Amino acid sequence: MTTDNHAALTTPGLLRLLQLSSVSLPVGGYAFSQGLEYAVEKGWVSNMAKTRDWIALQLHETQALIDLPVLKGAMQAVSAADEKAWQGWNDLILASRETSELRLTDTAMGEALVRLLKQLDVTLPRYASEAEGDVSFVALYAYPAVQWQIPFTAAATGLTFAWLENQIAAATKLVPLGQTQAQQLLSDLQTLIPATIRTAEDVDEAEIGGSLPALAIASAKHETQYTRLFRS
């Protein structure tokens, strides 16, 4: 497995990547605000600029330092047919989730992806196919990415863009933002994705991790909000 930025993405691979990163992928990403709903209720995020800051910080601290380095390691494990190593990456990312709700976001989407990939004839790890434990959406994403010959950089771009699009969709409902503002934010924040991936490529396994206390608080407090549109 290579993480070469210049690895070619064939047309079939590109189409599969678009499928994996589509908002219509039935994994339920749209159902999770990942703490944003509480942050809006408390006034921490109240306009377009604050929304940008909230999401950009997560790109740098969570996507770059946790999710994408785990995806890279998981893809290497899948390429080497080393299911034990893949399970280690799965366990690592779940242990990195700071609250039960952030963990639920990952595992609920992971369960949905397991069901989908079975229908798409993607070979799954025994750990996932036999429901032996919680499965991370991020770690499982490595299986279709490798089997569909999607290079790491492309897979990371698709995974991050899908996450970003779901966050902006949640903000559009919650802040609220107009559709034009939402597209302006998407155009702005997507320019940060290449740097996010470059940072992730240089993160060693021992360096994986991070903490965003306000995000963790918002996620934990979401459970007791009086009214909620999202599951987290």
PDB file of C-alpha atoms in Angstrom:
ATOM      1  CA  MET A   1       0.000   0.000   0.000  1.00  0.00           C
ATOM      2  CA  THR A   2       1.279   3.461  -0.820  1.00  0.00           C
ATOM      3  CA  THR A   3       0.210   6.878   0.382  1.00  0.00           C
ATOM      4  CA  ASP A   4       1.807   8.522  -2.646  1.00  0.00           C
ATOM      5  CA  ASN A   5      -0.003  11.793  -3.387  1.00  0.00           C
ATOM      6  CA  HIS A   6       0.534  11.190  -7.081  1.00  0.00           C
ATOM      7  CA  ALA A   7      -0.954   7.696  -7.222  1.00  0.00           C
ATOM      8  CA  ALA A   8      -3.298   7.421 -10.162  1.00  0.00           C
ATOM      9  CA  LEU A   9      -7.037   7.199  -9.610  1.00  0.00           C
ATOM     10  CA  THR A  10      -8.677   5.315 -12.466  1.00  0.00           C
ATOM     11  CA  THR A  11     -12.148   6.171 -13.718  1.00  0.00           C
ATOM     12  CA  PRO A  12     -13.732   3.168 -11.952  1.00  0.00           C
ATOM     13  CA  GLY A  13     -11.909   4.169  -8.766  1.00  0.00           C
ATOM     14  CA  LEU A  14     -13.100   7.747  -9.100  1.00  0.00           C
ATOM     15  CA  LEU A  15     -16.694   6.638  -9.515  1.00  0.00           C
ATOM     16  CA  ARG A  16     -16.410   4.389  -6.468  1.00  0.00           C
ATOM     17  CA  LEU A  17     -14.909   7.271  -4.493  1.00  0.00           C
ATOM     18  CA  LEU A  18     -17.846   9.472  -5.456  1.00  0.00           C
ATOM     19  CA  GLN A  19     -20.167   6.704  -4.287  1.00  0.00           C
ATOM     20  CA  LEU A  20     -18.380   6.403  -0.932  1.00  0.00           C
ATOM     21  CA  SER A  21     -18.379  10.161  -0.303  1.00  0.00           C
ATOM     22  CA  SER A  22     -21.918  10.843  -1.510  1.00  0.00           C
ATOM     23  CA  VAL A  23     -24.389  12.376   0.940  1.00  0.00           C
ATOM     24  CA  SER A  24     -26.857   9.736  -0.274  1.00  0.00           C
ATOM     25  CA  LEU A  25     -24.675   6.889   1.032  1.00  0.00           C
ATOM     26  CA  PRO A  26     -27.078   5.200   3.480  1.00  0.00           C
ATOM     27  CA  VAL A  27     -24.916   5.312   6.598  1.00  0.00           C
ATOM     28  CA  GLY A  28     -26.790   8.003   8.510  1.00  0.00           C
ATOM     29  CA  GLY A  29     -24.121  10.702   8.649  1.00  0.00           C
ATOM     30  CA  TYR A  30     -26.793  13.368   8.270  1.00  0.00           C
ATOM     31  CA  ALA A  31     -28.281  12.342  11.651  1.00  0.00           C
ATOM     32  CA  PHE A  32     -25.287  13.467  13.726  1.00  0.00           C
ATOM     33  CA  SER A  33     -24.288  17.044  14.527  1.00  0.00           C
ATOM     34  CA  GLN A  34     -21.316  15.866  16.661  1.00  0.00           C
ATOM     35  CA  GLY A  35     -21.939  18.425  19.388  1.00  0.00           C
ATOM     36  CA  LEU A  36     -22.802  21.303  17.086  1.00  0.00           C
ATOM     37  CA  GLU A  37     -26.446  21.294  18.177  1.00  0.00           C
ATOM     38  CA  TYR A  38     -25.508  22.048  21.790  1.00  0.00           C
ATOM     39  CA  ALA A  39     -22.882  24.586  20.744  1.00  0.00           C
ATOM     40  CA  VAL A  40     -25.544  26.497  18.817  1.00  0.00           C
ATOM     41  CA  GLU A  41     -28.002  26.343  21.725  1.00  0.00           C
ATOM     42  CA  LYS A  42     -25.379  27.814  24.095  1.00  0.00           C
ATOM     43  CA  GLY A  43     -24.410  30.538  21.636  1.00  0.00           C
ATOM     44  CA  TRP A  44     -20.878  29.287  21.062  1.00  0.00           C
ATOM     45  CA  VAL A  45     -21.691  29.012  17.358  1.00  0.00           C
ATOM     46  CA  SER A  46     -24.087  31.731  16.254  1.00  0.00           C
ATOM     47  CA  ASN A  47     -23.102  32.934  12.804  1.00  0.00           C
ATOM     48  CA  MET A  48     -21.195  32.041   9.659  1.00  0.00           C
ATOM     49  CA  ALA A  49     -17.782  33.102  10.996  1.00  0.00           C
ATOM     50  CA  LYS A  50     -18.137  31.105  14.221  1.00  0.00           C
ATOM     51  CA  THR A  51     -19.374  28.112  12.258  1.00  0.00           C
ATOM     52  CA  ARG A  52     -16.263  28.286  10.135  1.00  0.00           C
ATOM     53  CA  ASP A  53     -14.021  28.427  13.204  1.00  0.00           C
ATOM     54  CA  TRP A  54     -15.808  25.471  14.842  1.00  0.00           C
ATOM     55  CA  ILE A  55     -15.449  23.262  11.780  1.00  0.00           C
ATOM     56  CA  ALA A  56     -11.934  24.380  10.804  1.00  0.00           C
ATOM     57  CA  LEU A  57     -10.611  23.550  14.267  1.00  0.00           C
ATOM     58  CA  GLN A  58     -11.987  20.037  13.986  1.00  0.00           C
ATOM     59  CA  LEU A  59     -10.367  19.615  10.582  1.00  0.00           C
ATOM     60  CA  HIS A  60      -7.001  20.436  12.134  1.00  0.00           C
ATOM     61  CA  GLU A  61      -7.351  18.700  15.486  1.00  0.00           C
ATOM     62  CA  THR A  62      -9.568  15.678  14.773  1.00  0.00           C
ATOM     63  CA  GLN A  63      -9.451  14.859  11.083  1.00  0.00           C
ATOM     64  CA  ALA A  64      -5.735  15.563  10.658  1.00  0.00           C
ATOM     65  CA  LEU A  65      -4.541  14.063  13.940  1.00  0.00           C
ATOM     66  CA  ILE A  66      -6.937  11.138  14.477  1.00  0.00           C
ATOM     67  CA  ASP A  67      -9.274  10.102  11.671  1.00  0.00           C
ATOM     68  CA  LEU A  68      -7.010  10.335   8.650  1.00  0.00           C
ATOM     69  CA  PRO A  69      -3.884   8.833  10.262  1.00  0.00           C
ATOM     70  CA  VAL A  70      -6.078   5.908  11.365  1.00  0.00           C
ATOM     71  CA  LEU A  71      -7.476   5.586   7.852  1.00  0.00           C
ATOM     72  CA  LYS A  72      -3.926   5.485   6.493  1.00  0.00           C
ATOM     73  CA  GLY A  73      -2.894   2.749   8.925  1.00  0.00           C
ATOM     74  CA  ALA A  74      -6.091   0.786   8.364  1.00  0.00           C
ATOM     75  CA  MET A  75      -5.601   0.882   4.589  1.00  0.00           C
ATOM     76  CA  GLN A  76      -2.050  -0.384   4.991  1.00  0.00           C
ATOM     77  CA  ALA A  77      -3.338  -3.225   7.174  1.00  0.00           C
ATOM     78  CA  VAL A  78      -6.028  -4.155   4.641  1.00  0.00           C
ATOM     79  CA  SER A  79      -3.498  -4.098   1.814  1.00  0.00           C
ATOM     80  CA  ALA A  80      -1.292  -6.464   3.815  1.00  0.00           C
ATOM     81  CA  ALA A  81      -4.284  -8.734   4.587  1.00  0.00           C
ATOM     82  CA  ASP A  82      -3.481  -8.229   8.282  1.00  0.00           C
ATOM     83  CA  GLU A  83      -6.850  -8.286  10.002  1.00  0.00           C
ATOM     84  CA  LYS A  84      -5.263  -8.201  13.464  1.00  0.00           C
ATOM     85  CA  ALA A  85      -3.490  -4.953  12.595  1.00  0.00           C
ATOM     86  CA  TRP A  86      -6.725  -3.553  11.153  1.00  0.00           C
ATOM     87  CA  GLN A  87      -8.542  -4.391  14.390  1.00  0.00           C
ATOM     88  CA  GLY A  88      -5.841  -2.507  16.272  1.00  0.00           C
ATOM     89  CA  TRP A  89      -6.553   0.611  14.206  1.00  0.00           C
ATOM     90  CA  ASN A  90     -10.274   0.123  14.783  1.00  0.00           C
ATOM     91  CA  ASP A  91      -9.740  -0.071  18.546  1.00  0.00           C
ATOM     92  CA  LEU A  92      -7.423   2.929  18.522  1.00  0.00           C
ATOM     93  CA  ILE A  93      -9.880   5.289  16.868  1.00  0.00           C
ATOM     94  CA  LEU A  94     -12.770   4.199  19.075  1.00  0.00           C
ATOM     95  CA  ALA A  95     -10.596   4.777  22.142  1.00  0.00           C
ATOM     96  CA  SER A  96      -9.870   8.270  20.810  1.00  0.00           C
ATOM     97  CA  ARG A  97     -13.542   9.316  20.890  1.00  0.00           C
ATOM     98  CA  GLU A  98     -13.913  11.539  23.946  1.00  0.00           C
ATOM     99  CA  THR A  99     -17.596  10.905  24.671  1.00  0.00           C
ATOM    100  CA  SER A 100     -20.098   8.112  24.229  1.00  0.00           C
ATOM    101  CA  GLU A 101     -21.988  10.252  21.709  1.00  0.00           C
ATOM    102  CA  LEU A 102     -18.916  10.844  19.536  1.00  0.00           C
ATOM    103  CA  ARG A 103     -18.232   7.122  19.723  1.00  0.00           C
ATOM    104  CA  LEU A 104     -21.853   6.421  18.786  1.00  0.00           C
ATOM    105  CA  THR A 105     -21.495   8.586  15.686  1.00  0.00           C
ATOM    106  CA  ASP A 106     -18.600   6.424  14.526  1.00  0.00           C
ATOM    107  CA  THR A 107     -20.039   3.016  15.463  1.00  0.00           C
ATOM    108  CA  ALA A 108     -23.598   3.646  14.244  1.00  0.00           C
ATOM    109  CA  MET A 109     -22.259   4.712  10.868  1.00  0.00           C
ATOM    110  CA  GLY A 110     -19.879   1.749  10.969  1.00  0.00           C
ATOM    111  CA  GLU A 111     -22.753  -0.681  11.514  1.00  0.00           C
ATOM    112  CA  ALA A 112     -24.656   0.870   8.622  1.00  0.00           C
ATOM    113  CA  LEU A 113     -21.590   0.626   6.378  1.00  0.00           C
ATOM    114  CA  VAL A 114     -21.186  -3.055   7.266  1.00  0.00           C
ATOM    115  CA  ARG A 115     -24.747  -3.739   6.099  1.00  0.00           C
ATOM    116  CA  LEU A 116     -24.198  -1.770   2.900  1.00  0.00           C
ATOM    117  CA  LEU A 117     -20.847  -3.330   1.989  1.00  0.00           C
ATOM    118  CA  LYS A 118     -22.264  -6.825   2.412  1.00  0.00           C
ATOM    119  CA  GLN A 119     -24.764  -5.971  -0.316  1.00  0.00           C
ATOM    120  CA  LEU A 120     -21.981  -4.569  -2.510  1.00  0.00           C
ATOM    121  CA  ASP A 121     -19.912  -7.763  -2.222  1.00  0.00           C
ATOM    122  CA  VAL A 122     -17.023  -6.068  -0.450  1.00  0.00           C
ATOM    123  CA  THR A 123     -14.898  -8.496   1.555  1.00  0.00           C
ATOM    124  CA  LEU A 124     -15.145  -7.544   5.225  1.00  0.00           C
ATOM    125  CA  PRO A 125     -12.986  -8.413   8.224  1.00  0.00           C
ATOM    126  CA  ARG A 126     -14.350 -11.302  10.278  1.00  0.00           C
ATOM    127  CA  TYR A 127     -14.526  -8.939  13.253  1.00  0.00           C
ATOM    128  CA  ALA A 128     -17.061  -6.806  11.379  1.00  0.00           C
ATOM    129  CA  SER A 129     -18.923  -9.457   9.407  1.00  0.00           C
ATOM    130  CA  GLU A 130     -19.550 -11.588  12.493  1.00  0.00           C
ATOM    131  CA  ALA A 131     -20.473  -8.620  14.713  1.00  0.00           C
ATOM    132  CA  GLU A 132     -17.790  -9.428  17.277  1.00  0.00           C
ATOM    133  CA  GLY A 133     -17.568  -5.846  18.500  1.00  0.00           C
ATOM    134  CA  ASP A 134     -17.994  -2.172  17.678  1.00  0.00           C
ATOM    135  CA  VAL A 135     -16.790  -1.171  14.236  1.00  0.00           C
ATOM    136  CA  SER A 136     -15.543   2.303  13.380  1.00  0.00           C
ATOM    137  CA  PHE A 137     -16.850   3.845  10.178  1.00  0.00           C
ATOM    138  CA  VAL A 138     -13.414   5.371   9.562  1.00  0.00           C
ATOM    139  CA  ALA A 139     -11.520   2.102  10.014  1.00  0.00           C
ATOM    140  CA  LEU A 140     -14.043   0.143   7.941  1.00  0.00           C
ATOM    141  CA  TYR A 141     -13.833   2.726   5.141  1.00  0.00           C
ATOM    142  CA  ALA A 142     -10.384   1.281   4.455  1.00  0.00           C
ATOM    143  CA  TYR A 143     -11.852  -1.968   3.113  1.00  0.00           C
ATOM    144  CA  PRO A 144     -13.802  -0.624   0.133  1.00  0.00           C
ATOM    145  CA  ALA A 145     -11.081   1.957  -0.490  1.00  0.00           C
ATOM    146  CA  VAL A 146      -8.411  -0.725  -0.898  1.00  0.00           C
ATOM    147  CA  GLN A 147     -10.604  -3.226  -2.758  1.00  0.00           C
ATOM    148  CA  TRP A 148     -11.769  -0.530  -5.166  1.00  0.00           C
ATOM    149  CA  GLN A 149      -8.139   0.583  -5.694  1.00  0.00           C
ATOM    150  CA  ILE A 150      -8.633   4.076  -4.318  1.00  0.00           C
ATOM    151  CA  PRO A 151      -5.288   5.590  -3.202  1.00  0.00           C
ATOM    152  CA  PHE A 152      -5.019   6.947   0.342  1.00  0.00           C
ATOM    153  CA  THR A 153      -4.970  10.605  -0.666  1.00  0.00           C
ATOM    154  CA  ALA A 154      -8.137  10.210  -2.699  1.00  0.00           C
ATOM    155  CA  ALA A 155      -9.853   8.131  -0.002  1.00  0.00           C
ATOM    156  CA  ALA A 156      -8.900  10.703   2.632  1.00  0.00           C
ATOM    157  CA  THR A 157     -10.250  13.496   0.444  1.00  0.00           C
ATOM    158  CA  GLY A 158     -13.577  11.702   0.017  1.00  0.00           C
ATOM    159  CA  LEU A 159     -13.904  10.839   3.712  1.00  0.00           C
ATOM    160  CA  THR A 160     -13.083  14.375   4.826  1.00  0.00           C
ATOM    161  CA  PHE A 161     -15.321  16.034   2.272  1.00  0.00           C
ATOM    162  CA  ALA A 162     -18.254  13.837   3.323  1.00  0.00           C
ATOM    163  CA  TRP A 163     -17.662  14.760   6.981  1.00  0.00           C
ATOM    164  CA  LEU A 164     -17.382  18.446   6.077  1.00  0.00           C
ATOM    165  CA  GLU A 165     -20.539  18.408   4.007  1.00  0.00           C
ATOM    166  CA  ASN A 166     -22.503  16.780   6.838  1.00  0.00           C
ATOM    167  CA  GLN A 167     -21.255  19.372   9.332  1.00  0.00           C
ATOM    168  CA  ILE A 168     -22.261  22.244   7.076  1.00  0.00           C
ATOM    169  CA  ALA A 169     -25.647  20.632   6.428  1.00  0.00           C
ATOM    170  CA  ALA A 170     -26.198  20.450  10.190  1.00  0.00           C
ATOM    171  CA  ALA A 171     -25.125  24.086  10.598  1.00  0.00           C
ATOM    172  CA  THR A 172     -27.503  25.130   7.837  1.00  0.00           C
ATOM    173  CA  LYS A 173     -30.403  23.852   9.945  1.00  0.00           C
ATOM    174  CA  LEU A 174     -29.103  24.818  13.368  1.00  0.00           C
ATOM    175  CA  VAL A 175     -27.342  28.184  13.200  1.00  0.00           C
ATOM    176  CA  PRO A 176     -29.197  28.679  10.847  1.00  0.00           C
ATOM    177  CA  LEU A 177     -27.384  29.472   7.626  1.00  0.00           C
ATOM    178  CA  GLY A 178     -28.855  30.295   4.250  1.00  0.00           C
ATOM    179  CA  GLN A 179     -28.132  28.006   1.342  1.00  0.00           C
ATOM    180  CA  THR A 180     -25.779  30.562  -0.213  1.00  0.00           C
ATOM    181  CA  GLN A 181     -23.852  30.966   3.049  1.00  0.00           C
ATOM    182  CA  ALA A 182     -23.607  27.193   3.336  1.00  0.00           C
ATOM    183  CA  GLN A 183     -22.095  26.941  -0.140  1.00  0.00           C
ATOM    184  CA  GLN A 184     -19.705  29.788   0.633  1.00  0.00           C
ATOM    185  CA  LEU A 185     -18.564  27.918   3.746  1.00  0.00           C
ATOM    186  CA  LEU A 186     -18.163  24.686   1.812  1.00  0.00           C
ATOM    187  CA  SER A 187     -16.106  26.459  -0.856  1.00  0.00           C
ATOM    188  CA  ASP A 188     -13.932  28.060   1.813  1.00  0.00           C
ATOM    189  CA  LEU A 189     -13.401  25.085   4.126  1.00  0.00           C
ATOM    190  CA  GLN A 190     -12.755  22.531   1.413  1.00  0.00           C
ATOM    191  CA  THR A 191      -9.571  24.432   0.573  1.00  0.00           C
ATOM    192  CA  LEU A 192      -8.239  23.264   3.955  1.00  0.00           C
ATOM    193  CA  ILE A 193      -8.579  19.588   3.059  1.00  0.00           C
ATOM    194  CA  PRO A 194      -5.237  19.204   1.195  1.00  0.00           C
ATOM    195  CA  ALA A 195      -3.301  20.625   4.153  1.00  0.00           C
ATOM    196  CA  THR A 196      -5.294  18.425   6.521  1.00  0.00           C
ATOM    197  CA  ILE A 197      -4.261  15.352   4.548  1.00  0.00           C
ATOM    198  CA  ARG A 198      -0.622  16.437   4.373  1.00  0.00           C
ATOM    199  CA  THR A 199      -0.561  16.813   8.145  1.00  0.00           C
ATOM    200  CA  ALA A 200      -2.159  13.390   8.602  1.00  0.00           C
ATOM    201  CA  GLU A 201       0.439  11.701   6.402  1.00  0.00           C
ATOM    202  CA  ASP A 202       3.205  12.812   8.781  1.00  0.00           C
ATOM    203  CA  VAL A 203       1.482  11.637  11.984  1.00  0.00           C
ATOM    204  CA  ASP A 204       3.063   8.486  13.430  1.00  0.00           C
ATOM    205  CA  GLU A 205       0.920   5.938  15.236  1.00  0.00           C
ATOM    206  CA  ALA A 206       2.328   6.963  18.617  1.00  0.00           C
ATOM    207  CA  GLU A 207       1.331  10.580  17.933  1.00  0.00           C
ATOM    208  CA  ILE A 208      -2.315   9.871  17.068  1.00  0.00           C
ATOM    209  CA  GLY A 209      -4.738  11.604  19.406  1.00  0.00           C
ATOM    210  CA  GLY A 210      -6.055  14.960  20.414  1.00  0.00           C
ATOM    211  CA  SER A 211      -8.589  16.733  22.553  1.00  0.00           C
ATOM    212  CA  LEU A 212     -11.131  19.472  21.952  1.00  0.00           C
ATOM    213  CA  PRO A 213     -12.675  20.120  25.398  1.00  0.00           C
ATOM    214  CA  ALA A 214     -15.513  22.338  24.137  1.00  0.00           C
ATOM    215  CA  LEU A 215     -16.462  19.732  21.540  1.00  0.00           C
ATOM    216  CA  ALA A 216     -16.425  17.003  24.178  1.00  0.00           C
ATOM    217  CA  ILE A 217     -18.579  19.098  26.525  1.00  0.00           C
ATOM    218  CA  ALA A 218     -21.018  19.966  23.754  1.00  0.00           C
ATOM    219  CA  SER A 219     -21.262  16.314  22.755  1.00  0.00           C
ATOM    220  CA  ALA A 220     -21.869  15.126  26.323  1.00  0.00           C
ATOM    221  CA  LYS A 221     -24.406  17.869  27.055  1.00  0.00           C
ATOM    222  CA  HIS A 222     -26.354  17.133  23.880  1.00  0.00           C
ATOM    223  CA  GLU A 223     -27.991  14.147  25.582  1.00  0.00           C
ATOM    224  CA  THR A 224     -29.889  16.403  28.007  1.00  0.00           C
ATOM    225  CA  GLN A 225     -31.001  19.111  25.577  1.00  0.00           C
ATOM    226  CA  TYR A 226     -34.732  19.805  25.837  1.00  0.00           C
ATOM    227  CA  THR A 227     -35.267  19.529  22.094  1.00  0.00           C
ATOM    228  CA  ARG A 228     -32.975  17.866  19.577  1.00  0.00           C
ATOM    229  CA  LEU A 229     -32.906  17.476  15.813  1.00  0.00           C
ATOM    230  CA  PHE A 230     -29.826  15.256  15.755  1.00  0.00           C
ATOM    231  CA  ARG A 231     -28.633  12.100  17.483  1.00  0.00           C
ATOM    232  CA  SER A 232     -25.422  13.722  18.723  1.00  0.00           C
TER     233      SER A 232
END
